[in-house]
Structure formats: C-alpha cells, structure tokens
Amino acid sequence: MIWSTNYGRLASQTLFTLFFAGRDFAPRCIIDDMNIQDYLQSHYIAAFGALADRIRDAGDLADECVIGWDSMNEPFEGLCGFVNLNVNPSAQGSTLRRGSCPTPAQSLRLGMGHAQTVDNWTFGSFGPRKKGTVTVDPKGCKMWADPETEPDGIHPVWGWRRDAGWKLGSCVWAQHGVWDVETGYVIIPDYFKNSPSDMDREVVFIEDYWRPHWQAFAARIRSAHPEAILFVAPPVFAPPPPIAESELKGRCCYSPHYYDGLTLIT
C-alpha cells in the first residue's frame, strides 16, 4: 500500500461508494433493515452528535474551546461518476499513480482472488511515467468477508443483522450485476456513471452525495452547538457545491485541502 494511491484501491473505492451512494448503487446491501448508506451515515452522524451533546452539557466548552466542526476529512467519490470501469479516470484530483495501478475492473477481479497484470508507474524528475507492468497474484485470497464470520447473518461482536440478499464471500458489485466473477467480464462498465433515478443525467458526486451528507451532519451538530462554525471540505482539489446561506448562517469555514504533487509523491 502507498498512502497517496489508496483512493484507487478497491476497499477505499467500495467503502466511499457505499457510504455516500449506497442507496443508488448498492440497493442489495441492507443491514438491520436499512440500506448501507443510511446505516453508515446515521451511525456516523449520531456519534458526532453524541460528542456535540456532551460538549454542550459541559457548559463552558462550546464557542470557547470548540469553535468548529468538519464533516469528514478528505472525502472521496469512490466509484461514483466513473465513466468506464475498464480504464482509470485521468481528471485532476484522481488517484495519484505510483507503483501498481489496476483499473477498477482489474481491482474487482483482484478482490475475488484472480491474478492480474497491471500497469506499473514510477515518478522521476519529469513526473509520473509508466514503467511496464507487474503481475499481482492474490493466490485465491478474497477481499470479501467469509460467510463464517457472521453465523445466521448476525455479526457476533457488533450484533447487526445482514439481509439474506447480501451474500458474504462474494464481490458486492458482482451481486449487483456489474461484472461476472467466473469470466471476469465487466457487464456494465458505466454502472456508476449515471443516476439510477435519472439515467439521462450523469452523476455529480459533490452535489448529489457529498452535499446531502454535509447538510445532515451540519443540522445535527447545530442542534447541540447553534453557533458552531461548519467546515466545508469537499474532496481534495474539488470546489464546493452551492450551499444556501440559510444553512451556512454566516458561520462557515471553507477548508479545502491542497497538496503539492511533487512533494507528495516523493
């Protein structure tokens, strides 16, 4: 693992997609009768809300010691908006290329234990460049949790119940018909490109998924800390979406993250 390339790995891509857009792209992923998006976001926001309540109840921390809240450090679109799973996106802000660089389709196969020959990138005095290929062989090991870890569909530690329609031990995207595990063929390469509710419209991650989460987070925090400064921090290099003044209330901080590529990659 190389920190600067982790956004391009299957685990990160899947988790961010489930968190922000599970209802649209992973409708089969149900836990405790909730879609995985609602399950993850509600627990995430509730945890921050409980902290905000404790700070409020302490009596002298809000606005003195704690002046602001960030909804999430360096969020990412996951696979949302990807035009073609057979190639890596090239727009600014996409995952940095260094070392092994599988396409999303190759990552899906790797996640199911299938060896793949992927592009290998290096970084020299003139920037990133492709340096041949490298074969990555998981030797049959899968990324996906073994069914035995949840007897009868219930997690033995955390107690959640997974819906029977969400099978452990198999790629969640294969279960949604995106690709075929046996052949490795990607059936719907543009699965994440369009909004399922409006197939004629391409997904805009920041407006469609990041902003609603930020709004829900902000509402919960402000219920305990009305004068809190809300940090607006969309994905790295990405401008923020329009947010109404009725929500910002003059109490916000635009806090984008920026990296100098040369310094980061070296």
mmCIF file of C-alpha atoms in Angstrom:
data_model
loop_
_atom_site.group_PDB
_atom_site.id
_atom_site.type_symbol
_atom_site.label_atom_id
_atom_site.label_comp_id
_atom_site.label_asym_id
_atom_site.label_seq_id
_atom_site.Cartn_x
_atom_site.Cartn_y
_atom_site.Cartn_z
ATOM 1 C CA MET A 1 0.000 0.000 0.000
ATOM 2 C CA ILE A 2 1.179 3.519 -0.852
ATOM 3 C CA TRP A 3 -0.742 6.227 1.007
ATOM 4 C CA SER A 4 -1.078 8.582 -1.942
ATOM 5 C CA THR A 5 -2.615 5.851 -4.124
ATOM 6 C CA ASN A 6 -5.075 4.333 -1.638
ATOM 7 C CA TYR A 7 -8.078 6.103 -3.167
ATOM 8 C CA GLY A 8 -7.551 3.908 -6.222
ATOM 9 C CA ARG A 9 -7.814 0.630 -4.295
ATOM 10 C CA LEU A 10 -10.945 -1.469 -4.224
ATOM 11 C CA ALA A 11 -11.525 -1.277 -0.477
ATOM 12 C CA SER A 12 -11.458 2.535 -0.411
ATOM 13 C CA GLN A 13 -13.492 2.832 -3.605
ATOM 14 C CA THR A 14 -16.140 0.441 -2.312
ATOM 15 C CA LEU A 15 -16.451 1.906 1.176
ATOM 16 C CA PHE A 16 -16.754 5.502 -0.019
ATOM 17 C CA THR A 17 -19.355 4.440 -2.594
ATOM 18 C CA LEU A 18 -21.386 2.544 -0.004
ATOM 19 C CA PHE A 19 -21.174 5.404 2.491
ATOM 20 C CA PHE A 20 -22.196 8.192 0.141
ATOM 21 C CA ALA A 21 -24.263 6.448 -2.554
ATOM 22 C CA GLY A 22 -25.310 3.023 -1.335
ATOM 23 C CA ARG A 23 -28.992 3.652 -1.969
ATOM 24 C CA ASP A 24 -28.355 4.318 -5.653
ATOM 25 C CA PHE A 25 -25.601 1.848 -6.448
ATOM 26 C CA ALA A 26 -25.878 -0.879 -3.797
ATOM 27 C CA PRO A 27 -29.596 -1.396 -3.101
ATOM 28 C CA ARG A 28 -28.984 -5.034 -2.104
ATOM 29 C CA CYS A 29 -26.722 -4.006 0.775
ATOM 30 C CA ILE A 30 -29.119 -3.977 3.712
ATOM 31 C CA ILE A 31 -28.169 -4.129 7.402
ATOM 32 C CA ASP A 32 -30.773 -4.001 10.189
ATOM 33 C CA ASP A 33 -33.405 -3.249 7.532
ATOM 34 C CA MET A 34 -31.505 -0.151 6.412
ATOM 35 C CA ASN A 35 -29.558 0.453 3.228
ATOM 36 C CA ILE A 36 -25.851 0.533 3.939
ATOM 37 C CA GLN A 37 -25.698 4.265 3.094
ATOM 38 C CA ASP A 38 -28.323 5.114 5.689
ATOM 39 C CA TYR A 39 -26.823 2.704 8.205
ATOM 40 C CA LEU A 40 -23.318 4.120 7.927
ATOM 41 C CA GLN A 41 -24.276 7.786 7.725
ATOM 42 C CA SER A 42 -26.802 7.634 10.560
ATOM 43 C CA HIS A 43 -24.315 5.971 12.906
ATOM 44 C CA TYR A 44 -21.529 8.321 11.836
ATOM 45 C CA ILE A 45 -23.626 11.439 12.419
ATOM 46 C CA ALA A 46 -25.069 10.066 15.659
ATOM 47 C CA ALA A 47 -21.560 9.533 17.028
ATOM 48 C CA PHE A 48 -20.576 13.134 16.316
ATOM 49 C CA GLY A 49 -23.942 14.262 17.658
ATOM 50 C CA ALA A 50 -23.352 12.461 20.948
ATOM 51 C CA LEU A 51 -19.993 14.213 21.252
ATOM 52 C CA ALA A 52 -21.587 17.579 20.499
ATOM 53 C CA ASP A 53 -24.218 16.939 23.172
ATOM 54 C CA ARG A 54 -21.541 16.148 25.769
ATOM 55 C CA ILE A 55 -19.651 19.313 24.886
ATOM 56 C CA ARG A 56 -22.871 21.340 25.169
ATOM 57 C CA ASP A 57 -23.720 19.783 28.526
ATOM 58 C CA ALA A 58 -20.261 20.568 29.882
ATOM 59 C CA GLY A 59 -21.387 24.167 29.908
ATOM 60 C CA ASP A 60 -18.237 26.068 29.007
ATOM 61 C CA LEU A 61 -16.640 24.359 26.011
ATOM 62 C CA ALA A 62 -18.813 25.303 23.021
ATOM 63 C CA ASP A 63 -17.680 28.515 21.307
ATOM 64 C CA GLU A 64 -14.741 28.783 23.718
ATOM 65 C CA CYS A 65 -12.693 25.627 23.225
ATOM 66 C CA VAL A 66 -14.635 24.107 20.334
ATOM 67 C CA ILE A 67 -15.472 26.610 17.619
ATOM 68 C CA GLY A 68 -15.994 24.434 14.573
ATOM 69 C CA TRP A 69 -16.696 21.003 13.116
ATOM 70 C CA ASP A 70 -15.513 19.210 9.980
ATOM 71 C CA SER A 71 -17.946 16.704 8.494
ATOM 72 C CA MET A 72 -15.231 14.350 7.143
ATOM 73 C CA ASN A 73 -11.531 14.594 6.487
ATOM 74 C CA GLU A 74 -10.752 14.300 2.775
ATOM 75 C CA PRO A 75 -13.888 12.553 1.500
ATOM 76 C CA PHE A 76 -13.713 10.813 -1.858
ATOM 77 C CA GLU A 77 -16.193 9.859 -4.555
ATOM 78 C CA GLY A 78 -15.291 6.186 -4.518
ATOM 79 C CA LEU A 79 -16.605 4.888 -7.831
ATOM 80 C CA CYS A 80 -19.385 7.461 -8.191
ATOM 81 C CA GLY A 81 -19.307 9.066 -11.620
ATOM 82 C CA PHE A 82 -16.753 6.677 -13.143
ATOM 83 C CA VAL A 83 -17.409 6.595 -16.878
ATOM 84 C CA ASN A 84 -15.750 3.274 -17.677
ATOM 85 C CA LEU A 85 -14.563 0.704 -15.145
ATOM 86 C CA ASN A 86 -12.102 -0.689 -17.675
ATOM 87 C CA VAL A 87 -9.909 2.422 -17.522
ATOM 88 C CA ASN A 88 -8.672 4.734 -14.804
ATOM 89 C CA PRO A 89 -10.028 8.305 -14.852
ATOM 90 C CA SER A 90 -7.493 10.961 -15.785
ATOM 91 C CA ALA A 91 -9.067 14.176 -14.480
ATOM 92 C CA GLN A 92 -7.188 16.328 -11.972
ATOM 93 C CA GLY A 93 -7.856 15.134 -8.460
ATOM 94 C CA SER A 94 -7.929 11.496 -9.487
ATOM 95 C CA THR A 95 -5.795 8.980 -7.686
ATOM 96 C CA LEU A 96 -2.062 9.515 -7.981
ATOM 97 C CA ARG A 97 -0.204 6.893 -9.981
ATOM 98 C CA ARG A 98 2.734 5.197 -8.369
ATOM 99 C CA GLY A 99 3.538 1.519 -8.150
ATOM 100 C CA SER A 100 0.895 -0.953 -9.249
ATOM 101 C CA CYS A 101 -2.122 0.820 -10.777
ATOM 102 C CA PRO A 102 -5.014 -1.544 -11.525
ATOM 103 C CA THR A 103 -8.058 -0.292 -13.358
ATOM 104 C CA PRO A 104 -11.318 -0.568 -11.405
ATOM 105 C CA ALA A 105 -12.162 -3.683 -13.428
ATOM 106 C CA GLN A 106 -8.827 -5.273 -12.543
ATOM 107 C CA SER A 107 -9.391 -4.356 -8.906
ATOM 108 C CA LEU A 108 -12.721 -6.168 -8.942
ATOM 109 C CA ARG A 109 -11.000 -9.326 -10.175
ATOM 110 C CA LEU A 110 -8.141 -8.956 -7.705
ATOM 111 C CA GLY A 111 -10.686 -8.638 -4.912
ATOM 112 C CA MET A 112 -12.008 -12.066 -5.801
ATOM 113 C CA GLY A 113 -8.535 -13.581 -5.768
ATOM 114 C CA HIS A 114 -7.795 -13.526 -9.515
ATOM 115 C CA ALA A 115 -4.254 -12.645 -10.613
ATOM 116 C CA GLN A 116 -3.963 -9.559 -12.817
ATOM 117 C CA THR A 117 -1.170 -7.930 -14.821
ATOM 118 C CA VAL A 118 -1.490 -4.209 -14.196
ATOM 119 C CA ASP A 119 0.299 -1.019 -15.160
ATOM 120 C CA ASN A 120 3.295 -0.103 -13.050
ATOM 121 C CA TRP A 121 4.120 3.584 -12.553
ATOM 122 C CA THR A 122 7.167 5.368 -11.252
ATOM 123 C CA PHE A 123 7.932 9.013 -10.516
ATOM 124 C CA GLY A 124 11.048 10.706 -11.843
ATOM 125 C CA SER A 125 12.399 14.203 -12.397
ATOM 126 C CA PHE A 126 9.868 14.790 -15.184
ATOM 127 C CA GLY A 127 6.875 13.499 -13.251
ATOM 128 C CA PRO A 128 4.955 10.211 -13.345
ATOM 129 C CA ARG A 129 5.574 7.738 -16.122
ATOM 130 C CA LYS A 130 4.530 4.211 -16.901
ATOM 131 C CA LYS A 131 7.240 1.642 -16.233
ATOM 132 C CA GLY A 132 5.944 -1.541 -17.783
ATOM 133 C CA THR A 133 3.602 -3.872 -15.949
ATOM 134 C CA VAL A 134 3.595 -6.010 -12.835
ATOM 135 C CA THR A 135 1.587 -9.123 -12.033
ATOM 136 C CA VAL A 136 -0.335 -9.087 -8.771
ATOM 137 C CA ASP A 137 -1.450 -12.532 -7.610
ATOM 138 C CA PRO A 138 -3.711 -12.811 -4.537
ATOM 139 C CA LYS A 139 -3.428 -16.617 -4.881
ATOM 140 C CA GLY A 140 -7.152 -17.034 -4.457
ATOM 141 C CA CYS A 141 -7.461 -14.866 -1.347
ATOM 142 C CA LYS A 142 -10.583 -12.700 -1.454
ATOM 143 C CA MET A 143 -11.088 -9.226 -0.081
ATOM 144 C CA TRP A 144 -14.656 -10.032 0.938
ATOM 145 C CA ALA A 145 -15.569 -11.309 4.389
ATOM 146 C CA ASP A 146 -16.026 -15.051 4.809
ATOM 147 C CA PRO A 147 -19.647 -16.159 5.448
ATOM 148 C CA GLU A 148 -18.482 -17.908 8.635
ATOM 149 C CA THR A 149 -17.743 -14.530 10.226
ATOM 150 C CA GLU A 150 -21.493 -13.890 10.571
ATOM 151 C CA PRO A 151 -23.334 -17.036 11.672
ATOM 152 C CA ASP A 152 -27.015 -16.847 10.682
ATOM 153 C CA GLY A 153 -26.354 -13.413 9.197
ATOM 154 C CA ILE A 154 -25.672 -11.779 12.583
ATOM 155 C CA HIS A 155 -22.305 -10.286 13.464
ATOM 156 C CA PRO A 156 -21.111 -11.949 16.695
ATOM 157 C CA VAL A 157 -19.454 -8.778 18.037
ATOM 158 C CA TRP A 158 -21.489 -5.839 16.769
ATOM 159 C CA GLY A 159 -24.851 -7.564 16.581
ATOM 160 C CA TRP A 160 -26.040 -6.254 13.232
ATOM 161 C CA ARG A 161 -28.165 -8.456 11.012
ATOM 162 C CA ARG A 162 -27.236 -8.611 7.345
ATOM 163 C CA ASP A 163 -30.071 -9.111 4.859
ATOM 164 C CA ALA A 164 -30.113 -12.506 3.168
ATOM 165 C CA GLY A 165 -29.840 -10.779 -0.219
ATOM 166 C CA TRP A 166 -26.317 -9.595 0.630
ATOM 167 C CA LYS A 167 -24.050 -12.611 0.300
ATOM 168 C CA LEU A 168 -20.730 -12.665 2.111
ATOM 169 C CA GLY A 169 -17.673 -14.084 0.395
ATOM 170 C CA SER A 170 -18.505 -12.577 -2.986
ATOM 171 C CA CYS A 171 -17.935 -9.188 -4.585
ATOM 172 C CA VAL A 172 -20.766 -6.823 -3.764
ATOM 173 C CA TRP A 173 -20.575 -5.288 -7.244
ATOM 174 C CA ALA A 174 -20.876 -8.676 -8.909
ATOM 175 C CA GLN A 175 -24.014 -9.178 -6.828
ATOM 176 C CA HIS A 176 -25.384 -6.021 -8.422
ATOM 177 C CA GLY A 177 -24.703 -7.316 -11.923
ATOM 178 C CA VAL A 178 -21.745 -5.047 -12.663
ATOM 179 C CA TRP A 179 -19.434 -7.897 -13.655
ATOM 180 C CA ASP A 180 -19.262 -11.672 -13.901
ATOM 181 C CA VAL A 181 -16.958 -13.391 -11.406
ATOM 182 C CA GLU A 182 -16.473 -16.547 -13.470
ATOM 183 C CA THR A 183 -15.371 -14.866 -16.686
ATOM 184 C CA GLY A 184 -14.100 -11.574 -15.235
ATOM 185 C CA TYR A 185 -16.112 -9.718 -17.865
ATOM 186 C CA VAL A 186 -17.440 -6.284 -16.907
ATOM 187 C CA ILE A 187 -21.098 -6.340 -17.913
ATOM 188 C CA ILE A 188 -21.933 -2.701 -17.139
ATOM 189 C CA PRO A 189 -18.718 -0.650 -17.412
ATOM 190 C CA ASP A 190 -20.628 2.623 -16.942
ATOM 191 C CA TYR A 191 -22.668 1.376 -13.949
ATOM 192 C CA PHE A 192 -21.563 4.312 -11.775
ATOM 193 C CA LYS A 193 -21.810 6.993 -14.457
ATOM 194 C CA ASN A 194 -25.493 7.921 -14.291
ATOM 195 C CA SER A 195 -28.001 8.465 -11.541
ATOM 196 C CA PRO A 196 -30.286 5.404 -11.296
ATOM 197 C CA SER A 197 -33.234 7.745 -10.725
ATOM 198 C CA ASP A 198 -32.459 9.655 -13.928
ATOM 199 C CA MET A 199 -30.427 7.612 -16.396
ATOM 200 C CA ASP A 200 -30.068 10.582 -18.729
ATOM 201 C CA ARG A 201 -28.112 12.566 -16.150
ATOM 202 C CA GLU A 202 -24.509 11.915 -15.188
ATOM 203 C CA VAL A 203 -23.688 11.760 -11.502
ATOM 204 C CA VAL A 204 -22.163 14.858 -9.911
ATOM 205 C CA PHE A 205 -20.683 13.440 -6.732
ATOM 206 C CA ILE A 206 -20.269 16.646 -4.740
ATOM 207 C CA GLU A 207 -23.788 17.884 -5.390
ATOM 208 C CA ASP A 208 -25.595 14.542 -5.426
ATOM 209 C CA TYR A 209 -23.904 12.803 -2.500
ATOM 210 C CA TRP A 210 -21.411 14.921 -0.587
ATOM 211 C CA ARG A 211 -23.679 17.920 -0.034
ATOM 212 C CA PRO A 212 -26.674 15.956 1.398
ATOM 213 C CA HIS A 213 -24.363 14.287 3.901
ATOM 214 C CA TRP A 214 -22.839 17.631 4.861
ATOM 215 C CA GLN A 215 -26.308 19.116 5.335
ATOM 216 C CA ALA A 216 -27.445 16.268 7.585
ATOM 217 C CA PHE A 217 -24.219 16.465 9.592
ATOM 218 C CA ALA A 218 -24.496 20.234 9.947
ATOM 219 C CA ALA A 219 -28.121 20.068 11.115
ATOM 220 C CA ARG A 220 -27.259 17.545 13.843
ATOM 221 C CA ILE A 221 -24.247 19.485 15.082
ATOM 222 C CA ARG A 222 -26.115 22.780 15.133
ATOM 223 C CA SER A 223 -28.907 21.203 17.191
ATOM 224 C CA ALA A 224 -26.361 20.970 20.015
ATOM 225 C CA HIS A 225 -23.996 23.783 19.063
ATOM 226 C CA PRO A 226 -26.031 26.507 17.293
ATOM 227 C CA GLU A 227 -23.139 28.919 16.754
ATOM 228 C CA ALA A 228 -20.670 26.309 15.547
ATOM 229 C CA ILE A 229 -18.511 27.109 12.556
ATOM 230 C CA LEU A 230 -19.123 24.406 9.946
ATOM 231 C CA PHE A 231 -16.068 23.466 7.899
ATOM 232 C CA VAL A 232 -16.767 23.000 4.199
ATOM 233 C CA ALA A 233 -14.194 20.491 2.965
ATOM 234 C CA PRO A 234 -15.129 18.662 -0.240
ATOM 235 C CA PRO A 235 -12.711 16.172 -1.843
ATOM 236 C CA VAL A 236 -9.128 17.300 -2.446
ATOM 237 C CA PHE A 237 -8.764 19.774 -5.355
ATOM 238 C CA ALA A 238 -12.568 19.956 -5.798
ATOM 239 C CA PRO A 239 -14.536 23.227 -5.488
ATOM 240 C CA PRO A 240 -17.540 23.132 -3.156
ATOM 241 C CA PRO A 241 -21.140 22.959 -4.373
ATOM 242 C CA PRO A 242 -23.612 25.800 -3.812
ATOM 243 C CA ILE A 243 -24.825 25.839 -0.197
ATOM 244 C CA ALA A 244 -27.621 28.170 0.861
ATOM 245 C CA GLU A 245 -26.870 30.986 3.307
ATOM 246 C CA SER A 246 -29.818 29.740 5.363
ATOM 247 C CA GLU A 247 -27.657 26.699 6.111
ATOM 248 C CA LEU A 248 -24.286 28.420 6.351
ATOM 249 C CA LYS A 249 -25.724 31.186 8.579
ATOM 250 C CA GLY A 250 -22.562 33.196 8.234
ATOM 251 C CA ARG A 251 -20.786 30.587 10.337
ATOM 252 C CA CYS A 252 -18.671 28.516 7.993
ATOM 253 C CA CYS A 253 -15.060 27.966 7.042
ATOM 254 C CA TYR A 254 -14.032 26.878 3.561
ATOM 255 C CA SER A 255 -11.251 24.440 4.393
ATOM 256 C CA PRO A 256 -10.176 22.613 1.231
ATOM 257 C CA HIS A 257 -7.041 20.501 1.232
ATOM 258 C CA TYR A 258 -4.304 21.035 -1.303
ATOM 259 C CA TYR A 259 -1.121 19.099 -1.970
ATOM 260 C CA ASP A 260 1.943 19.911 -3.979
ATOM 261 C CA GLY A 261 2.189 16.825 -6.183
ATOM 262 C CA LEU A 262 5.990 16.705 -6.369
ATOM 263 C CA THR A 263 6.376 16.903 -2.606
ATOM 264 C CA LEU A 264 3.649 14.338 -2.004
ATOM 265 C CA ILE A 265 4.853 11.734 -4.471
ATOM 266 C CA THR A 266 8.499 11.942 -3.378
#
